[in-house]
Short mmCIF file of N, CA, C and O in Angstrom, two decimals:
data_model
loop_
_atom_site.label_atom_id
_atom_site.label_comp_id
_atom_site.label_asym_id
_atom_site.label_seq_id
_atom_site.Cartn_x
_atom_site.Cartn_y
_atom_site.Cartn_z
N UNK R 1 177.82 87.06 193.03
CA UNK R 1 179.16 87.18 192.50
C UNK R 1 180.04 88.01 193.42
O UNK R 1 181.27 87.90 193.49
N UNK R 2 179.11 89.07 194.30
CA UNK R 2 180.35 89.69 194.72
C UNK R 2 180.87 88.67 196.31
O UNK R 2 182.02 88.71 196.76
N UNK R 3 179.78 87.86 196.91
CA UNK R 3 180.38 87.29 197.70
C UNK R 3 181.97 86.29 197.30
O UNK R 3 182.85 85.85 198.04
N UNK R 4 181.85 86.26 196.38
CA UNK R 4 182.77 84.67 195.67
C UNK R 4 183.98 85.70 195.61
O UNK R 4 185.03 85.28 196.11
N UNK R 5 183.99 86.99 195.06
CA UNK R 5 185.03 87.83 194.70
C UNK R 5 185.55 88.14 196.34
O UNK R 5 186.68 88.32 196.79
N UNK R 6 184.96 88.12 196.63
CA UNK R 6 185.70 88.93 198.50
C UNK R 6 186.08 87.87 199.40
O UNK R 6 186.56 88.09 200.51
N UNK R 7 185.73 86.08 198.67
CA UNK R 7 186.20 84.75 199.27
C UNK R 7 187.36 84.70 198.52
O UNK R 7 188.11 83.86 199.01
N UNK R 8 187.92 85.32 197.40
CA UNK R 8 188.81 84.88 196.36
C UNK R 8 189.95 86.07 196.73
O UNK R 8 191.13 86.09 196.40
N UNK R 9 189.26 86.99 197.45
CA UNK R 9 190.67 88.27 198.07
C UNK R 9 191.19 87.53 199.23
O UNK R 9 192.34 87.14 199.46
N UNK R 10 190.24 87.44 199.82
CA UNK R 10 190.68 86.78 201.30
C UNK R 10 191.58 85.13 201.39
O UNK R 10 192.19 84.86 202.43
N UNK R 11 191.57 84.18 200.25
CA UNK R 11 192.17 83.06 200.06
C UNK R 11 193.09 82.72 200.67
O UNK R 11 193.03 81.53 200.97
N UNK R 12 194.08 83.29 201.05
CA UNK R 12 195.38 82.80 201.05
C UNK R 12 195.28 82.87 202.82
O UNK R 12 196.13 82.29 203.51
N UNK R 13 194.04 83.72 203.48
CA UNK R 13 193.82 83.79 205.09
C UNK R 13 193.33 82.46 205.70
O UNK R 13 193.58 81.73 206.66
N UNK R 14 192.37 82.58 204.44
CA UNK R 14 191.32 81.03 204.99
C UNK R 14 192.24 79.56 204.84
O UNK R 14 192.05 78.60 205.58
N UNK R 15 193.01 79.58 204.00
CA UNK R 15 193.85 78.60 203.79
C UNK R 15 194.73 78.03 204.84
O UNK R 15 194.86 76.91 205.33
N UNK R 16 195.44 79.49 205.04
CA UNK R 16 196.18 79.78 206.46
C UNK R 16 195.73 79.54 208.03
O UNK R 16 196.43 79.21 208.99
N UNK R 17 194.29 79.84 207.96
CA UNK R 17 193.38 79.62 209.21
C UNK R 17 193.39 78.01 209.48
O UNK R 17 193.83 77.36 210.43
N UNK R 18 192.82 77.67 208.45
CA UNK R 18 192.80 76.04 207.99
C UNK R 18 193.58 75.11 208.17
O UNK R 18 193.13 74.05 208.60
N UNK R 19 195.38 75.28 207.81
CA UNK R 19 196.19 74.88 207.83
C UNK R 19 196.92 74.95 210.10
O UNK R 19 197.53 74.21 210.87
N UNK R 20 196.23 76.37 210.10
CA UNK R 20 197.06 76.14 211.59
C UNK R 20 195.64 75.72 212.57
O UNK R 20 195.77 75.82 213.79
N UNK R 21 194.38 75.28 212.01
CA UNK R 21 193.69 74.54 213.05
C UNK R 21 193.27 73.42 212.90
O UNK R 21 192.33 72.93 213.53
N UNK R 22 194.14 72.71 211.79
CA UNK R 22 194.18 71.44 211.77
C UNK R 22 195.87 70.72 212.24
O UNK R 22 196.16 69.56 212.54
N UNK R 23 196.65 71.82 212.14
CA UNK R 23 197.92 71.58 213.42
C UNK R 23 197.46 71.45 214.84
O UNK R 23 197.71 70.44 215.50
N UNK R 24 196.62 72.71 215.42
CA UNK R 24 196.42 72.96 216.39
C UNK R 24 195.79 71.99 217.38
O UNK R 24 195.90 71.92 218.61
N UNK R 25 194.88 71.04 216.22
CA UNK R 25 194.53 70.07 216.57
C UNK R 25 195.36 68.94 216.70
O UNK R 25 195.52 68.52 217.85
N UNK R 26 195.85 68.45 215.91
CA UNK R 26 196.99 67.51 215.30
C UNK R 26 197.86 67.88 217.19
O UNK R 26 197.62 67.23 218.21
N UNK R 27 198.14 68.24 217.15
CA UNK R 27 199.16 68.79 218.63
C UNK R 27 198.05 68.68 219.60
O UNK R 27 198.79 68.25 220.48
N UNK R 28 197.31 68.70 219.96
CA UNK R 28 196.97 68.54 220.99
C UNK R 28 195.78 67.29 221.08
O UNK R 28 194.88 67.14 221.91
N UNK R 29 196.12 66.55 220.00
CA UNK R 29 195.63 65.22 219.99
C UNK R 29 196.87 64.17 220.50
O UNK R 29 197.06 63.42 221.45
N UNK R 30 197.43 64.50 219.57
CA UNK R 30 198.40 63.42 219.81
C UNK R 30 199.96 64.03 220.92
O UNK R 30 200.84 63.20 221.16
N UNK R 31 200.08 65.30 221.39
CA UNK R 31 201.39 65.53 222.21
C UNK R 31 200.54 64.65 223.61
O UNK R 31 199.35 64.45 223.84
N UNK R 32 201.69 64.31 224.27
CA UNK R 32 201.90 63.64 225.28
C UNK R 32 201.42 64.88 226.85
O UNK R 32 201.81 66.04 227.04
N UNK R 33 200.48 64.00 227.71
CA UNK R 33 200.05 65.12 228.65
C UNK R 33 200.65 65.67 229.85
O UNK R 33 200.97 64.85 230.72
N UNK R 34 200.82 66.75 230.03
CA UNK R 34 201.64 67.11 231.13
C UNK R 34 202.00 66.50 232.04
O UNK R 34 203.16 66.76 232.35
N UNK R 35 201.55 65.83 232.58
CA UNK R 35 202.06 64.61 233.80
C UNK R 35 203.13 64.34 232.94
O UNK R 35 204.17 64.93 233.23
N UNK R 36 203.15 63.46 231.75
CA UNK R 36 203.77 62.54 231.30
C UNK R 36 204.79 63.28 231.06
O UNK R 36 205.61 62.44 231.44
N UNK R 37 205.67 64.48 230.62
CA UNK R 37 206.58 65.31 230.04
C UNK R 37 207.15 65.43 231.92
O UNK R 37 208.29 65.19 232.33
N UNK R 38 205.91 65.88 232.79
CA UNK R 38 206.62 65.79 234.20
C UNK R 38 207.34 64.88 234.59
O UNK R 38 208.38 65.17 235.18
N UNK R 39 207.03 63.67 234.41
CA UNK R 39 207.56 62.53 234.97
C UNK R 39 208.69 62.16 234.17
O UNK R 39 209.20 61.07 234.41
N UNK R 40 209.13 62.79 233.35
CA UNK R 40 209.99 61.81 232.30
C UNK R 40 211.37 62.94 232.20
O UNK R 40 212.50 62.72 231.77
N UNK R 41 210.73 64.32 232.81
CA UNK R 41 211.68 65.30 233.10
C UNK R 41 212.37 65.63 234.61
O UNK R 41 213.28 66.44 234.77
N UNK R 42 211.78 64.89 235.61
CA UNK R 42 211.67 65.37 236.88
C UNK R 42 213.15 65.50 237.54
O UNK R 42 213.55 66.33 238.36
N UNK R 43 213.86 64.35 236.86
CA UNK R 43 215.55 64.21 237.27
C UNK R 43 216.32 65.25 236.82
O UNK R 43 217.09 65.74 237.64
N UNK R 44 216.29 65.78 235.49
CA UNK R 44 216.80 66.83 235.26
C UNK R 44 216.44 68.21 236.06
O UNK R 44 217.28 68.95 236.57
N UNK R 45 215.00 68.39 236.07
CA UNK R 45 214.64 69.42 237.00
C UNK R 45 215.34 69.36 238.52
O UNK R 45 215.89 70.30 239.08
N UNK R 46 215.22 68.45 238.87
CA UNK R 46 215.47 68.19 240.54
C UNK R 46 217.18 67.89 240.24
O UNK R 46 217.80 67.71 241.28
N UNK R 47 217.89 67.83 239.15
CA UNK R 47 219.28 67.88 239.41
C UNK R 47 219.88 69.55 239.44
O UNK R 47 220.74 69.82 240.28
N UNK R 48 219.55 70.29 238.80
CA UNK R 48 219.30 71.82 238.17
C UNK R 48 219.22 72.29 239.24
O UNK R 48 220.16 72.98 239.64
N UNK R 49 218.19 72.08 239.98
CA UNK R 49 217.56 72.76 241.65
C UNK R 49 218.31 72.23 242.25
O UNK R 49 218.13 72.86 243.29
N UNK R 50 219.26 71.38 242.55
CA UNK R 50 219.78 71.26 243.45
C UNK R 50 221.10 71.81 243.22
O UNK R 50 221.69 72.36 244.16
N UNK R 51 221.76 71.70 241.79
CA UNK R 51 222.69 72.82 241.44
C UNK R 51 222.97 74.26 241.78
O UNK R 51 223.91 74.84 242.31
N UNK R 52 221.78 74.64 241.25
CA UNK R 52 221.63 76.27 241.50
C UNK R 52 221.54 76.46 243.30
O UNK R 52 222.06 77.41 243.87
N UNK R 53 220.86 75.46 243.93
CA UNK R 53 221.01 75.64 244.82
C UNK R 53 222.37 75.70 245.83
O UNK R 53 222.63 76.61 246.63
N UNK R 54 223.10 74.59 245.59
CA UNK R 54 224.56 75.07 246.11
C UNK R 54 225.72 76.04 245.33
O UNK R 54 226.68 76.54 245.92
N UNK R 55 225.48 76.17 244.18
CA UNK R 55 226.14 77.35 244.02
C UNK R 55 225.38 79.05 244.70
O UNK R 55 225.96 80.07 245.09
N UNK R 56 224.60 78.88 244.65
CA UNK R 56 224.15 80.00 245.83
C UNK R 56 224.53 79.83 247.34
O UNK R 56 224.71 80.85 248.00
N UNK R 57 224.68 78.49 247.95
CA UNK R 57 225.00 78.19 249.11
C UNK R 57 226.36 78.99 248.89
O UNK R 57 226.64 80.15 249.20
N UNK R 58 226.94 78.26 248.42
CA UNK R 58 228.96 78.65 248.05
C UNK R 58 229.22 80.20 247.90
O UNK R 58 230.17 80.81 248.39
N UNK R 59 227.79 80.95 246.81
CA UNK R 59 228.18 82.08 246.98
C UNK R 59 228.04 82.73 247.97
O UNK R 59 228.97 83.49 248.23
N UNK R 60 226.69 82.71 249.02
CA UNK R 60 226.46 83.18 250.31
C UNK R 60 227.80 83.18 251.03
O UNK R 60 228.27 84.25 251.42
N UNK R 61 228.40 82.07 251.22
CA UNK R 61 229.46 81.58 252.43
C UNK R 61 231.01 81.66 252.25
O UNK R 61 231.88 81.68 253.12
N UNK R 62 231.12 81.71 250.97
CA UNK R 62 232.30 81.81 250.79
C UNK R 62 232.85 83.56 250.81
O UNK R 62 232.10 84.47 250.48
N UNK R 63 234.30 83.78 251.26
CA UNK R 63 234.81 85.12 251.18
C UNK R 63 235.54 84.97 250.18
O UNK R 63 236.14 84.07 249.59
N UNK R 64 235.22 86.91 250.05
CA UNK R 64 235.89 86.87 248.43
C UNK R 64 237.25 87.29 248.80
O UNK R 64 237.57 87.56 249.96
N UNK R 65 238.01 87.35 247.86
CA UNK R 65 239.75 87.42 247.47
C UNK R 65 240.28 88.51 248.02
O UNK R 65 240.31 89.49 247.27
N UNK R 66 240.87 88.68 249.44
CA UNK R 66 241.24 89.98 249.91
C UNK R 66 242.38 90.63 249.23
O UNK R 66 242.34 91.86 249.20
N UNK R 67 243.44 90.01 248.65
CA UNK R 67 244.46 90.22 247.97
C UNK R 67 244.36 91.06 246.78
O UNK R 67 243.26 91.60 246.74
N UNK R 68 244.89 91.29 246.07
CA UNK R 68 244.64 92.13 244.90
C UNK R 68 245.16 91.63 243.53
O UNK R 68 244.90 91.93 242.37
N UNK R 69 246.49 90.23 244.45
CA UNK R 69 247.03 89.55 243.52
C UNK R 69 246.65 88.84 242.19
O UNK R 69 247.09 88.83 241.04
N UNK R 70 245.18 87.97 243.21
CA UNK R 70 244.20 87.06 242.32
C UNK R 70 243.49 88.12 240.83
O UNK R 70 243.89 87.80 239.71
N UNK R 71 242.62 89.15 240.92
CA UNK R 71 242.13 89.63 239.95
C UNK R 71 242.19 91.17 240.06
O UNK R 71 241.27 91.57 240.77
N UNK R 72 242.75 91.89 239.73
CA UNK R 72 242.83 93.34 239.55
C UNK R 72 241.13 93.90 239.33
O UNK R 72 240.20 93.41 238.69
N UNK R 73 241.25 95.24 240.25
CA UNK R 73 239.73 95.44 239.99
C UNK R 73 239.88 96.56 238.67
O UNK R 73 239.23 97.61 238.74
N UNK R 74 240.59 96.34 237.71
CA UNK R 74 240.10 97.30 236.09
C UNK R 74 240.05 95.79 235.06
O UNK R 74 239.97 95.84 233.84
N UNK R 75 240.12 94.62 235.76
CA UNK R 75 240.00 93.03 234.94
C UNK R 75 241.14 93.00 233.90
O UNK R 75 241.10 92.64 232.73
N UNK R 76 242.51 93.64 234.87
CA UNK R 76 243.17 93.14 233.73
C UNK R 76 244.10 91.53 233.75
O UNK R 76 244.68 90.88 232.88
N UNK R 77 243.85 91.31 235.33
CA UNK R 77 244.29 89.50 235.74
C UNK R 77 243.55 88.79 234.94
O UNK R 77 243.96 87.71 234.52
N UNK R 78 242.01 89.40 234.52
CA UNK R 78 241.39 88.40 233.53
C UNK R 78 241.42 88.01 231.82
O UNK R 78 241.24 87.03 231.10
N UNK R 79 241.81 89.49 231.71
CA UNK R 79 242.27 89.51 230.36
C UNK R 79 243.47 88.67 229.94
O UNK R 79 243.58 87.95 228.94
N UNK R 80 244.50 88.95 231.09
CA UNK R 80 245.71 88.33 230.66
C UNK R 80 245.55 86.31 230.73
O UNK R 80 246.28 85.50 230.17
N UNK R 81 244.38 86.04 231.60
CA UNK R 81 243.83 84.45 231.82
C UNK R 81 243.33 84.12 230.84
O UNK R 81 243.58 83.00 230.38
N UNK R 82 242.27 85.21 230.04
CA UNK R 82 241.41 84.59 228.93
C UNK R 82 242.77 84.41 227.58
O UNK R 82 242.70 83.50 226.75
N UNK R 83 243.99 85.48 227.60
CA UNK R 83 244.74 85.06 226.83
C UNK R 83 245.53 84.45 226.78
O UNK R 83 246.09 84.37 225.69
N UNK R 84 246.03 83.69 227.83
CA UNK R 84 246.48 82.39 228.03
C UNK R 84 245.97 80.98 227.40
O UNK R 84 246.52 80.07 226.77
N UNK R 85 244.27 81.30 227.99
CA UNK R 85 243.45 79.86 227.36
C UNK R 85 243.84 80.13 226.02
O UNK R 85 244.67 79.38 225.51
N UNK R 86 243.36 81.15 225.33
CA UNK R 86 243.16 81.22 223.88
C UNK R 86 244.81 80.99 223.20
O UNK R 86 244.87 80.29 222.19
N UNK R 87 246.10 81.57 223.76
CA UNK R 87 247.08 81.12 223.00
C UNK R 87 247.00 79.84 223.15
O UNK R 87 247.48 79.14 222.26
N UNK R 88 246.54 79.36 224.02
CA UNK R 88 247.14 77.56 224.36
C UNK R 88 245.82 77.25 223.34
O UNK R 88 246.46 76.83 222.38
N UNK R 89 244.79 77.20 223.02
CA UNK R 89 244.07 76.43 222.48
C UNK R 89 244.19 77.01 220.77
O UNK R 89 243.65 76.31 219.92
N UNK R 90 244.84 78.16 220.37
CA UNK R 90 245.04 78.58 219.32
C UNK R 90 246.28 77.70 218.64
O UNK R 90 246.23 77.14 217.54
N UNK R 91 247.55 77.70 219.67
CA UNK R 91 248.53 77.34 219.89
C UNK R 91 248.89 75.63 219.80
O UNK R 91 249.97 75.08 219.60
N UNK R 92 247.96 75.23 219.95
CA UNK R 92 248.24 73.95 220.95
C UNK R 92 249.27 73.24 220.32
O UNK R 92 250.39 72.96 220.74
N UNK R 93 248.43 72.87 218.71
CA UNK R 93 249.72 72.15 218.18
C UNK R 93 249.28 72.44 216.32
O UNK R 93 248.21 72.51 215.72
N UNK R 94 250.28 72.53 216.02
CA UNK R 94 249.75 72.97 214.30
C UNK R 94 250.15 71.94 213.42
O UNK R 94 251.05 71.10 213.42
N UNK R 95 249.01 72.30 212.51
CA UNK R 95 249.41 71.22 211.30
C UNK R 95 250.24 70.03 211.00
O UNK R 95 250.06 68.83 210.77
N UNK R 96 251.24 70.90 211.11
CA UNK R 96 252.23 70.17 210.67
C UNK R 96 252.85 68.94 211.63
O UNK R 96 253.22 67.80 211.35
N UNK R 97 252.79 69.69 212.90
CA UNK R 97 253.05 68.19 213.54
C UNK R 97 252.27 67.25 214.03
O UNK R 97 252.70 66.19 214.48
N UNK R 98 251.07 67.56 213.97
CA UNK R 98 249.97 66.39 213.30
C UNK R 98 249.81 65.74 212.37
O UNK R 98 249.01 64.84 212.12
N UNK R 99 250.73 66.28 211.71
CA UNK R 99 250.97 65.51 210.07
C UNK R 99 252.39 64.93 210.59
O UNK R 99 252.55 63.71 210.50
N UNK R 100 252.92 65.34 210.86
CA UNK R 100 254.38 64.48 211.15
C UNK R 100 254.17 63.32 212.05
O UNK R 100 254.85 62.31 212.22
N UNK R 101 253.14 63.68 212.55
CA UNK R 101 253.23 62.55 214.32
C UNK R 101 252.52 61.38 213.57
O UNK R 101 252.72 60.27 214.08
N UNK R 102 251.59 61.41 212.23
CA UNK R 102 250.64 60.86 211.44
C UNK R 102 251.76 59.87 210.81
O UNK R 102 251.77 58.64 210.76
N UNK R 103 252.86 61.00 210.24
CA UNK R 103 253.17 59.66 208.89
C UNK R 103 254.54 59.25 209.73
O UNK R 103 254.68 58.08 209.40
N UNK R 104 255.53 59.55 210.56
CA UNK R 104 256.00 59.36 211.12
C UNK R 104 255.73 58.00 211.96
O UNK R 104 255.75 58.61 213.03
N UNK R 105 255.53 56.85 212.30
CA UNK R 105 254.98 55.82 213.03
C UNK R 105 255.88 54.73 213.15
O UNK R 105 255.62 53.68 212.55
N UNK R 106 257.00 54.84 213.89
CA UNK R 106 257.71 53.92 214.21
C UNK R 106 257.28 52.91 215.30
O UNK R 106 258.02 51.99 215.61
#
C-alpha cells in the first residue's frame, strides 16, 4: 500500500513525463531531416548573407557626413525627422474626408 500511495503523490509527474515522451517521439518521427529544412531554406539564407554582406561593404567605404547640417550630434535633426514621419502618417488624411471622397462620387 505504501508503494501505490507515493505512485498516487507523484501522478501528475508521470503523466507529464509520458505526455512529453510520446511528443518527443511524435517530433522526431515524423519532422522533416535536416538536409531537407537545408535545402528548402538555402535561398533565403544565401539572400540574408549576401545582404548583410553589402551593407557592411557600404558601411566600411562609405564617408560619413562632414557637415553638421545633415544630423546634429545631441539627435536633434532626428527627432525633428521622426516628427515629420509621424505628423504625416498621423495627419495624412482624417475621417472625414474619407467619408466625403466615399459618398461624394461624381
Amino acid at each position: 500500500m505504501e508503494f501505490r500511495e507515493k505512485l498516487l503523490k507523484f501522478k501528475f509527474h508521470i503523466v507529464f513525463a509520458f505526455v512529453f515522451s510520446l511528443l518527443t517521439v511524435a517530433l522526431v518521427t515524423y519532422s522533416p531531416g535536416f538536409l531537407t529544412v537545408v535545402t528548402y531554406f538555402w535561398p533565403l539564407v544565401l539572400s540574408t548573407a549576401l545582404f548583410l554582406a553589402a551593407v557592411f561593404f557600404f558601411a566600411r567605404t562609405s564617408d560619413l557626413p562632414t557637415s553638421s547640417s545633415t544630423i546634429s550630434g545631441d539627435g536633434s535633426g532626428l527627432i525633428v525627422a521622426a516628427e515629420g514621419i509621424l505628423d504625416y502618417v498621423v495627419g495624412g488624411q482624417h475621417e472625414e474626408t474619407l467619408f466625403d471622397s466615399f459618398t461624394k462620387l461624381d
